Amino acid sequence: MAIGFVTLFLAYSSAQLLQTPLNATLGYACLLSLYAVFGVCGLLAPSFVARYGARYLLALSAIGYVVMVATNLNPLPGILMPGCLIVGACAATLWSSQGTYIGAAALALSKR
């Protein structure tokens, strides 16, 4: 799981760092929208994790990061912003799911 997260975040970090140098004003707008959506969805993420489960949402949320990286490979104006919005929403559930999953695994390990 750790290797998967490192790979995912290395690809995402590279795409995020190149947003503004390659896309100028659109890059700033994408990052602003990404973190605005992340902030709002962060309030809703715990209820999604409780309803659908951490394991399911871990895999599903990771797809959002892949979408964002893919849209940056060919940054067309019509798809760049939706890619940023998707990863903003997925980031909230990914981080909440990761915390829940690691916490549950630690609790199970401590009971053994």
GROMACS .gro file of N, CA, C and O in nm:
model
  448
    1MET      N    1   0.082  -0.118   0.000
    1MET     CA    2   0.000   0.000   0.000
    1MET      C    3   0.087   0.125   0.000
    1MET      O    4   0.057   0.222  -0.068
    2ALA      N    5   0.194   0.121   0.075
    2ALA     CA    6   0.283   0.237   0.082
    2ALA      C    7   0.347   0.266  -0.053
    2ALA      O    8   0.356   0.383  -0.094
    3ILE      N    9   0.388   0.164  -0.124
    3ILE     CA   10   0.450   0.183  -0.256
    3ILE      C   11   0.348   0.243  -0.353
    3ILE      O   12   0.381   0.332  -0.432
    4GLY      N   13   0.225   0.198  -0.345
    4GLY     CA   14   0.120   0.253  -0.430
    4GLY      C   15   0.097   0.401  -0.403
    4GLY      O   16   0.084   0.481  -0.496
    5PHE      N   17   0.094   0.440  -0.275
    5PHE     CA   18   0.074   0.580  -0.241
    5PHE      C   19   0.192   0.666  -0.282
    5PHE      O   20   0.174   0.778  -0.330
    6VAL      N   21   0.312   0.617  -0.264
    6VAL     CA   22   0.430   0.694  -0.304
    6VAL      C   23   0.428   0.718  -0.455
    6VAL      O   24   0.451   0.830  -0.501
    7THR      N   25   0.399   0.614  -0.531
    7THR     CA   26   0.393   0.629  -0.676
    7THR      C   27   0.283   0.727  -0.718
    7THR      O   28   0.305   0.814  -0.802
    8LEU      N   29   0.168   0.713  -0.657
    8LEU     CA   30   0.055   0.801  -0.688
    8LEU      C   31   0.087   0.947  -0.658
    8LEU      O   32   0.065   1.036  -0.740
    9PHE      N   33   0.144   0.974  -0.542
    9PHE     CA   34   0.172   1.112  -0.502
    9PHE      C   35   0.293   1.170  -0.574
    9PHE      O   36   0.300   1.291  -0.592
   10LEU      N   37   0.388   1.087  -0.614
   10LEU     CA   38   0.499   1.139  -0.695
   10LEU      C   39   0.449   1.188  -0.830
   10LEU      O   40   0.487   1.295  -0.877
   11ALA      N   41   0.363   1.109  -0.892
   11ALA     CA   42   0.306   1.151  -1.022
   11ALA      C   43   0.220   1.276  -1.004
   11ALA      O   44   0.229   1.370  -1.083
   12TYR      N   45   0.139   1.278  -0.900
   12TYR     CA   46   0.053   1.394  -0.875
   12TYR      C   47   0.135   1.519  -0.844
   12TYR      O   48   0.108   1.627  -0.896
   13SER      N   49   0.235   1.505  -0.759
   13SER     CA   50   0.319   1.621  -0.723
   13SER      C   51   0.390   1.679  -0.844
   13SER      O   52   0.400   1.800  -0.857
   14SER      N   53   0.436   1.592  -0.931
   14SER     CA   54   0.501   1.641  -1.054
   14SER      C   55   0.403   1.719  -1.140
   14SER      O   56   0.435   1.826  -1.190
   15ALA      N   57   0.282   1.666  -1.156
   15ALA     CA   58   0.181   1.736  -1.236
   15ALA      C   59   0.141   1.868  -1.170
   15ALA      O   60   0.122   1.969  -1.238
   16GLN      N   61   0.130   1.868  -1.039
   16GLN     CA   62   0.091   1.989  -0.967
   16GLN      C   63   0.199   2.097  -0.978
   16GLN      O   64   0.168   2.214  -0.999
   17LEU      N   65   0.324   2.058  -0.966
   17LEU     CA   66   0.433   2.155  -0.975
   17LEU      C   67   0.444   2.217  -1.114
   17LEU      O   68   0.490   2.330  -1.128
   18LEU      N   69   0.401   2.144  -1.215
   18LEU     CA   70   0.409   2.195  -1.352
   18LEU      C   71   0.284   2.271  -1.396
   18LEU      O   72   0.280   2.325  -1.506
   19GLN      N   73   0.182   2.276  -1.311
   19GLN     CA   74   0.057   2.343  -1.348
   19GLN      C   75   0.080   2.488  -1.389
   19GLN      O   76   0.041   2.529  -1.497
   20THR      N   77   0.140   2.567  -1.302
   20THR     CA   78   0.153   2.709  -1.332
   20THR      C   79   0.261   2.741  -1.435
   20THR      O   80   0.239   2.828  -1.518
   21PRO      N   81   0.377   2.673  -1.435
   21PRO     CA   82   0.474   2.706  -1.541
   21PRO      C   83   0.424   2.672  -1.682
   21PRO      O   84   0.453   2.744  -1.777
   22LEU      N   85   0.348   2.565  -1.695
   22LEU     CA   86   0.304   2.523  -1.828
   22LEU      C   87   0.171   2.585  -1.870
   22LEU      O   88   0.149   2.608  -1.988
   23ASN      N   89   0.083   2.610  -1.776
   23ASN     CA   90  -0.051   2.654  -1.810
   23ASN      C   91  -0.083   2.796  -1.767
   23ASN      O   92  -0.197   2.839  -1.780
   24ALA      N   93   0.013   2.868  -1.714
   24ALA     CA   94  -0.001   3.010  -1.675
   24ALA      C   95  -0.124   3.033  -1.588
   24ALA      O   96  -0.140   2.968  -1.486
   25THR      N   97  -0.210   3.123  -1.628
   25THR     CA   98  -0.326   3.161  -1.547
   25THR      C   99  -0.420   3.043  -1.526
   25THR      O  100  -0.477   3.028  -1.418
   26LEU      N  101  -0.437   2.960  -1.627
   26LEU     CA  102  -0.524   2.843  -1.613
   26LEU      C  103  -0.470   2.748  -1.506
   26LEU      O  104  -0.546   2.685  -1.433
   27GLY      N  105  -0.338   2.739  -1.495
   27GLY     CA  106  -0.277   2.655  -1.392
   27GLY      C  107  -0.311   2.704  -1.252
   27GLY      O  108  -0.343   2.626  -1.163
   28TYR      N  109  -0.305   2.835  -1.231
   28TYR     CA  110  -0.344   2.892  -1.101
   28TYR      C  111  -0.492   2.867  -1.073
   28TYR      O  112  -0.530   2.834  -0.960
   29ALA      N  113  -0.575   2.884  -1.173
   29ALA     CA  114  -0.719   2.862  -1.156
   29ALA      C  115  -0.748   2.715  -1.123
   29ALA      O  116  -0.834   2.685  -1.040
   30CYS      N  117  -0.674   2.624  -1.188
   30CYS     CA  118  -0.692   2.481  -1.160
   30CYS      C  119  -0.654   2.448  -1.016
   30CYS      O  120  -0.726   2.376  -0.948
   31LEU      N  121  -0.541   2.500  -0.972
   31LEU     CA  122  -0.499   2.472  -0.835
   31LEU      C  123  -0.593   2.534  -0.733
   31LEU      O  124  -0.623   2.474  -0.629
   32LEU      N  125  -0.642   2.654  -0.761
   32LEU     CA  126  -0.738   2.717  -0.672
   32LEU      C  127  -0.865   2.632  -0.662
   32LEU      O  128  -0.915   2.605  -0.552
   33SER      N  129  -0.916   2.590  -0.776
   33SER     CA  130  -1.038   2.509  -0.774
   33SER      C  131  -1.015   2.373  -0.708
   33SER      O  132  -1.101   2.324  -0.635
   34LEU      N  133  -0.899   2.315  -0.732
   34LEU     CA  134  -0.866   2.186  -0.671
   34LEU      C  135  -0.873   2.195  -0.519
   34LEU      O  136  -0.939   2.114  -0.454
   35TYR      N  137  -0.807   2.295  -0.461
   35TYR     CA  138  -0.803   2.304  -0.315
   35TYR      C  139  -0.932   2.357  -0.257
   35TYR      O  140  -0.968   2.324  -0.143
   36ALA      N  141  -1.010   2.434  -0.333
   36ALA     CA  142  -1.142   2.477  -0.286
   36ALA      C  143  -1.236   2.357  -0.277
   36ALA      O  144  -1.307   2.339  -0.177
   37VAL      N  145  -1.236   2.274  -0.381
   37VAL     CA  146  -1.319   2.153  -0.380
   37VAL      C  147  -1.272   2.058  -0.271
   37VAL      O  148  -1.354   1.997  -0.201
   38PHE      N  149  -1.142   2.046  -0.252
   38PHE     CA  150  -1.088   1.960  -0.146
   38PHE      C  151  -1.136   2.007  -0.010
   38PHE      O  152  -1.174   1.926   0.075
   39GLY      N  153  -1.136   2.138   0.013
   39GLY     CA  154  -1.181   2.190   0.142
   39GLY      C  155  -1.328   2.162   0.169
   39GLY      O  156  -1.365   2.123   0.280
   40VAL      N  157  -1.411   2.179   0.068
   40VAL     CA  158  -1.555   2.153   0.085
   40VAL      C  159  -1.581   2.004   0.101
   40VAL      O  160  -1.656   1.961   0.189
   41CYS      N  161  -1.520   1.924   0.015
   41CYS     CA  162  -1.541   1.779   0.020
   41CYS      C  163  -1.481   1.716   0.145
   41CYS      O  164  -1.525   1.609   0.188
   42GLY      N  165  -1.381   1.783   0.203
   42GLY     CA  166  -1.323   1.732   0.327
   42GLY      C  167  -1.423   1.729   0.440
   42GLY      O  168  -1.413   1.646   0.532
   43LEU      N  169  -1.523   1.816   0.435
   43LEU     CA  170  -1.627   1.816   0.536
   43LEU      C  171  -1.723   1.698   0.519
   43LEU      O  172  -1.783   1.650   0.615
   44LEU      N  173  -1.739   1.652   0.395
   44LEU     CA  174  -1.832   1.544   0.365
   44LEU      C  175  -1.766   1.406   0.362
   44LEU      O  176  -1.835   1.304   0.368
   45ALA      N  177  -1.635   1.403   0.349
   45ALA     CA  178  -1.563   1.276   0.330
   45ALA      C  179  -1.585   1.174   0.442
   45ALA      O  180  -1.604   1.055   0.412
   46PRO      N  181  -1.585   1.213   0.570
   46PRO     CA  182  -1.605   1.110   0.673
   46PRO      C  183  -1.738   1.036   0.661
   46PRO      O  184  -1.744   0.915   0.686
   47SER      N  185  -1.843   1.103   0.617
   47SER     CA  186  -1.971   1.034   0.601
   47SER      C  187  -1.965   0.936   0.483
   47SER      O  188  -2.024   0.828   0.488
   48PHE      N  189  -1.893   0.971   0.376
   48PHE     CA  190  -1.877   0.879   0.264
   48PHE      C  191  -1.795   0.757   0.305
   48PHE      O  192  -1.827   0.645   0.266
   49VAL      N  193  -1.691   0.779   0.384
   49VAL     CA  194  -1.609   0.666   0.429
   49VAL      C  195  -1.691   0.575   0.519
   49VAL      O  196  -1.683   0.452   0.508
   50ALA      N  197  -1.772   0.632   0.607
   50ALA     CA  198  -1.855   0.550   0.695
   50ALA      C  199  -1.959   0.472   0.616
   50ALA      O  200  -1.990   0.357   0.649
   51ARG      N  201  -2.011   0.531   0.511
   51ARG     CA  202  -2.116   0.466   0.433
   51ARG      C  203  -2.061   0.358   0.339
   51ARG      O  204  -2.116   0.249   0.330
   52TYR      N  205  -1.952   0.388   0.267
   52TYR     CA  206  -1.905   0.297   0.163
   52TYR      C  207  -1.784   0.214   0.203
   52TYR      O  208  -1.750   0.119   0.134
   53GLY      N  209  -1.716   0.250   0.308
   53GLY     CA  210  -1.602   0.173   0.354
   53GLY      C  211  -1.470   0.226   0.300
   53GLY      O  212  -1.462   0.274   0.186
   54ALA      N  213  -1.367   0.215   0.381
   54ALA     CA  214  -1.236   0.270   0.348
   54ALA      C  215  -1.170   0.195   0.232
   54ALA      O  216  -1.109   0.257   0.145
   55ARG      N  217  -1.180   0.065   0.229
   55ARG     CA  218  -1.113  -0.013   0.124
   55ARG      C  219  -1.164   0.024  -0.014
   55ARG      O  220  -1.088   0.043  -0.108
   56TYR      N  221  -1.295   0.031  -0.027
   56TYR     CA  222  -1.356   0.063  -0.156
   56TYR      C  223  -1.318   0.204  -0.200
   56TYR      O  224  -1.281   0.227  -0.315
   57LEU      N  225  -1.325   0.299  -0.109
   57LEU     CA  226  -1.295   0.438  -0.144
   57LEU      C  227  -1.147   0.463  -0.169
   57LEU      O  228  -1.113   0.555  -0.242
   58LEU      N  229  -1.059   0.385  -0.109
   58LEU     CA  230  -0.916   0.401  -0.137
   58LEU      C  231  -0.888   0.380  -0.285
   58LEU      O  232  -0.823   0.462  -0.349
   59ALA      N  233  -0.938   0.271  -0.337
   59ALA     CA  234  -0.915   0.241  -0.479
   59ALA      C  235  -0.988   0.339  -0.570
   59ALA      O  236  -0.931   0.389  -0.668
   60LEU      N  237  -1.111   0.371  -0.537
   60LEU     CA  238  -1.189   0.461  -0.620
   60LEU      C  239  -1.131   0.603  -0.620
   60LEU      O  240  -1.125   0.668  -0.725
   61SER      N  241  -1.086   0.649  -0.507
   61SER     CA  242  -1.030   0.784  -0.496
   61SER      C  243  -0.896   0.796  -0.567
   61SER      O  244  -0.862   0.903  -0.618
   62ALA      N  245  -0.820   0.690  -0.571
   62ALA     CA  246  -0.691   0.692  -0.640
   62ALA      C  247  -0.710   0.717  -0.789
   62ALA      O  248  -0.624   0.778  -0.854
   63ILE      N  249  -0.822   0.675  -0.843
   63ILE     CA  250  -0.850   0.695  -0.985
   63ILE      C  251  -0.855   0.845  -1.017
   63ILE      O  252  -0.813   0.888  -1.124
   64GLY      N  253  -0.904   0.926  -0.924
   64GLY     CA  254  -0.908   1.070  -0.945
   64GLY      C  255  -0.771   1.130  -0.966
   64GLY      O  256  -0.752   1.220  -1.049
   65TYR      N  257  -0.673   1.080  -0.894
   65TYR     CA  258  -0.536   1.128  -0.911
   65TYR      C  259  -0.482   1.088  -1.047
   65TYR      O  260  -0.411   1.164  -1.112
   66VAL      N  261  -0.514   0.968  -1.091
   66VAL     CA  262  -0.471   0.921  -1.222
   66VAL      C  263  -0.533   1.008  -1.332
   66VAL      O  264  -0.466   1.044  -1.429
   67VAL      N  265  -0.660   1.045  -1.314
   67VAL     CA  266  -0.728   1.131  -1.411
   67VAL      C  267  -0.658   1.266  -1.420
   67VAL      O  268  -0.634   1.318  -1.529
   68MET      N  269  -0.623   1.323  -1.306
   68MET     CA  270  -0.557   1.454  -1.306
   68MET      C  271  -0.421   1.449  -1.374
   68MET      O  272  -0.385   1.536  -1.452
   69VAL      N  273  -0.344   1.346  -1.346
   69VAL     CA  274  -0.214   1.331  -1.410
   69VAL      C  275  -0.231   1.311  -1.560
   69VAL      O  276  -0.159   1.371  -1.641
   70ALA      N  277  -0.330   1.232  -1.599
   70ALA     CA  278  -0.355   1.209  -1.743
   70ALA      C  279  -0.397   1.336  -1.814
   70ALA      O  280  -0.354   1.361  -1.928
   71THR      N  281  -0.478   1.419  -1.751
   71THR     CA  282  -0.519   1.544  -1.816
   71THR      C  283  -0.402   1.640  -1.830
   71THR      O  284  -0.402   1.725  -1.920
   72ASN      N  285  -0.301   1.627  -1.747
   72ASN     CA  286  -0.184   1.712  -1.758
   72ASN      C  287  -0.087   1.665  -1.865
   72ASN      O  288   0.002   1.739  -1.905
   73LEU      N  289  -0.100   1.542  -1.910
   73LEU     CA  290  -0.014   1.495  -2.017
   73LEU      C  291  -0.050   1.563  -2.149
   73LEU      O  292   0.037   1.585  -2.232
   74ASN      N  293  -0.178   1.594  -2.167
   74ASN     CA  294  -0.224   1.668  -2.285
   74ASN      C  295  -0.322   1.775  -2.236
   74ASN      O  296  -0.443   1.756  -2.241
   75PRO      N  297  -0.268   1.887  -2.184
   75PRO     CA  298  -0.353   1.984  -2.113
   75PRO      C  299  -0.440   2.070  -2.205
   75PRO      O  300  -0.409   2.185  -2.234
   76LEU      N  301  -0.547   2.014  -2.250
   76LEU     CA  302  -0.645   2.090  -2.327
   76LEU      C  303  -0.729   2.172  -2.230
   76LEU      O  304  -0.765   2.123  -2.122
   77PRO      N  305  -0.762   2.295  -2.263
   77PRO     CA  306  -0.836   2.381  -2.170
   77PRO      C  307  -0.969   2.322  -2.124
   77PRO      O  308  -1.010   2.342  -2.011
   78GLY      N  309  -1.037   2.247  -2.208
   78GLY     CA  310  -1.166   2.192  -2.171
   78GLY      C  311  -1.161   2.075  -2.076
   78GLY      O  312  -1.261   2.040  -2.014
   79ILE      N  313  -1.046   2.009  -2.064
   79ILE     CA  314  -1.036   1.893  -1.975
   79ILE      C  315  -0.946   1.916  -1.855
   79ILE      O  316  -0.948   1.838  -1.761
   80LEU      N  317  -0.867   2.022  -1.857
   80LEU     CA  318  -0.774   2.047  -1.748
   80LEU      C  319  -0.848   2.082  -1.619
   80LEU      O  320  -0.821   2.027  -1.513
   81MET      N  321  -0.944   2.173  -1.628
   81MET     CA  322  -1.019   2.214  -1.510
   81MET      C  323  -1.102   2.099  -1.450
   81MET      O  324  -1.099   2.079  -1.329
   82PRO      N  325  -1.175   2.022  -1.531
   82PRO     CA  326  -1.247   1.908  -1.472
   82PRO      C  327  -1.155   1.807  -1.403
   82PRO      O  328  -1.190   1.750  -1.301
   83GLY      N  329  -1.035   1.787  -1.459
   83GLY     CA  330  -0.939   1.697  -1.395
   83GLY      C  331  -0.899   1.746  -1.257
   83GLY      O  332  -0.887   1.668  -1.162
   84CYS      N  333  -0.882   1.877  -1.244
   84CYS     CA  334  -0.847   1.935  -1.114
   84CYS      C  335  -0.963   1.926  -1.016
   84CYS      O  336  -0.944   1.900  -0.897
   85LEU      N  337  -1.084   1.946  -1.065
   85LEU     CA  338  -1.201   1.936  -0.978
   85LEU      C  339  -1.220   1.792  -0.929
   85LEU      O  340  -1.253   1.770  -0.812
   86ILE      N  341  -1.196   1.697  -1.016
   86ILE     CA  342  -1.211   1.556  -0.979
   86ILE      C  343  -1.110   1.518  -0.872
   86ILE      O  344  -1.144   1.453  -0.772
   87VAL      N  345  -0.985   1.559  -0.889
   87VAL     CA  346  -0.884   1.521  -0.790
   87VAL      C  347  -0.908   1.594  -0.658
   87VAL      O  348  -0.879   1.541  -0.551
   88GLY      N  349  -0.965   1.712  -0.661
   88GLY     CA  350  -1.000   1.780  -0.536
   88GLY      C  351  -1.102   1.703  -0.456
   88GLY      O  352  -1.091   1.688  -0.334
   89ALA      N  353  -1.204   1.650  -0.526
   89ALA     CA  354  -1.306   1.570  -0.458
   89ALA      C  355  -1.249   1.436  -0.411
   89ALA      O  356  -1.278   1.390  -0.300
   90CYS      N  357  -1.167   1.375  -0.495
   90CYS     CA  358  -1.111   1.244  -0.460
   90CYS      C  359  -1.007   1.253  -0.349
   90CYS      O  360  -0.989   1.158  -0.273
   91ALA      N  361  -0.938   1.365  -0.341
   91ALA     CA  362  -0.836   1.380  -0.237
   91ALA      C  363  -0.897   1.372  -0.098
   91ALA      O  364  -0.840   1.311  -0.007
   92ALA      N  365  -1.013   1.432  -0.081
   92ALA     CA  366  -1.078   1.431   0.050
   92ALA      C  367  -1.113   1.288   0.093
   92ALA      O  368  -1.084   1.248   0.207
   93THR      N  369  -1.172   1.211   0.003
   93THR     CA  370  -1.207   1.074   0.041
   93THR      C  371  -1.083   0.984   0.050
   93THR      O  372  -1.080   0.893   0.132
   94LEU      N  373  -0.982   1.013  -0.029
   94LEU     CA  374  -0.860   0.933  -0.021
   94LEU      C  375  -0.791   0.951   0.114
   94LEU      O  376  -0.755   0.853   0.178
   95TRP      N  377  -0.776   1.075   0.157
   95TRP     CA  378  -0.709   1.099   0.285
   95TRP      C  379  -0.792   1.047   0.403
   95TRP      O  380  -0.738   0.989   0.497
   96SER      N  381  -0.923   1.064   0.398
   96SER     CA  382  -1.008   1.012   0.505
   96SER      C  383  -1.007   0.860   0.507
   96SER      O  384  -1.001   0.798   0.614
   97SER      N  385  -1.013   0.799   0.390
   97SER     CA  386  -1.010   0.653   0.381
   97SER      C  387  -0.876   0.597   0.429
   97SER      O  388  -0.872   0.496   0.499
   98GLN      N  389  -0.770   0.664   0.392
   98GLN     CA  390  -0.638   0.618   0.433
   98GLN      C  391  -0.625   0.623   0.585
   98GLN      O  392  -0.578   0.528   0.647
   99GLY      N  393  -0.669   0.731   0.646
   99GLY     CA  394  -0.662   0.742   0.792
   99GLY      C  395  -0.748   0.638   0.862
   99GLY      O  396  -0.706   0.577   0.960
  100THR      N  397  -0.867   0.615   0.809
  100THR     CA  398  -0.957   0.515   0.867
  100THR      C  399  -0.899   0.375   0.852
  100THR      O  400  -0.901   0.295   0.946
  101TYR      N  401  -0.847   0.344   0.734
  101TYR     CA  402  -0.791   0.211   0.708
  101TYR      C  403  -0.668   0.184   0.795
  101TYR      O  404  -0.657   0.077   0.856
  102ILE      N  405  -0.577   0.281   0.803
  102ILE     CA  406  -0.457   0.262   0.885
  102ILE      C  407  -0.494   0.252   1.032
  102ILE      O  408  -0.439   0.170   1.107
  103GLY      N  409  -0.592   0.333   1.075
  103GLY     CA  410  -0.637   0.325   1.215
  103GLY      C  411  -0.699   0.190   1.248
  103GLY      O  412  -0.672   0.133   1.354
  104ALA      N  413  -0.781   0.138   1.158
  104ALA     CA  414  -0.842   0.008   1.180
  104ALA      C  415  -0.737  -0.103   1.179
  104ALA      O  416  -0.744  -0.197   1.260
  105ALA      N  417  -0.640  -0.094   1.091
  105ALA     CA  418  -0.533  -0.193   1.087
  105ALA      C  419  -0.448  -0.190   1.214
  105ALA      O  420  -0.412  -0.294   1.268
  106ALA      N  421  -0.421  -0.069   1.263
  106ALA     CA  422  -0.344  -0.058   1.388
  106ALA      C  423  -0.421  -0.112   1.507
  106ALA      O  424  -0.364  -0.177   1.594
  107LEU      N  425  -0.551  -0.086   1.510
  107LEU     CA  426  -0.634  -0.137   1.619
  107LEU      C  427  -0.640  -0.290   1.615
  107LEU      O  428  -0.628  -0.355   1.720
  108ALA      N  429  -0.657  -0.347   1.496
  108ALA     CA  430  -0.659  -0.492   1.483
  108ALA      C  431  -0.525  -0.553   1.524
  108ALA      O  432  -0.522  -0.658   1.590
  109LEU      N  433  -0.417  -0.488   1.487
  109LEU     CA  434  -0.285  -0.538   1.524
  109LEU      C  435  -0.263  -0.531   1.675
  109LEU      O  436  -0.205  -0.622   1.735
  110SER      N  437  -0.310  -0.425   1.736
  110SER     CA  438  -0.291  -0.411   1.882
  110SER      C  439  -0.374  -0.512   1.959
  110SER      O  440  -0.335  -0.553   2.069
  111LYS      N  441  -0.487  -0.554   1.903
  111LYS     CA  442  -0.570  -0.656   1.971
  111LYS      C  443  -0.508  -0.794   1.965
  111LYS      O  444  -0.532  -0.877   2.051
  112ARG      N  445  -0.427  -0.818   1.859
  112ARG     CA  446  -0.359  -0.946   1.848
  112ARG      C  447  -0.246  -0.952   1.946
  112ARG      O  448  -0.207  -1.042   2.002
   0.00000   0.00000   0.00000
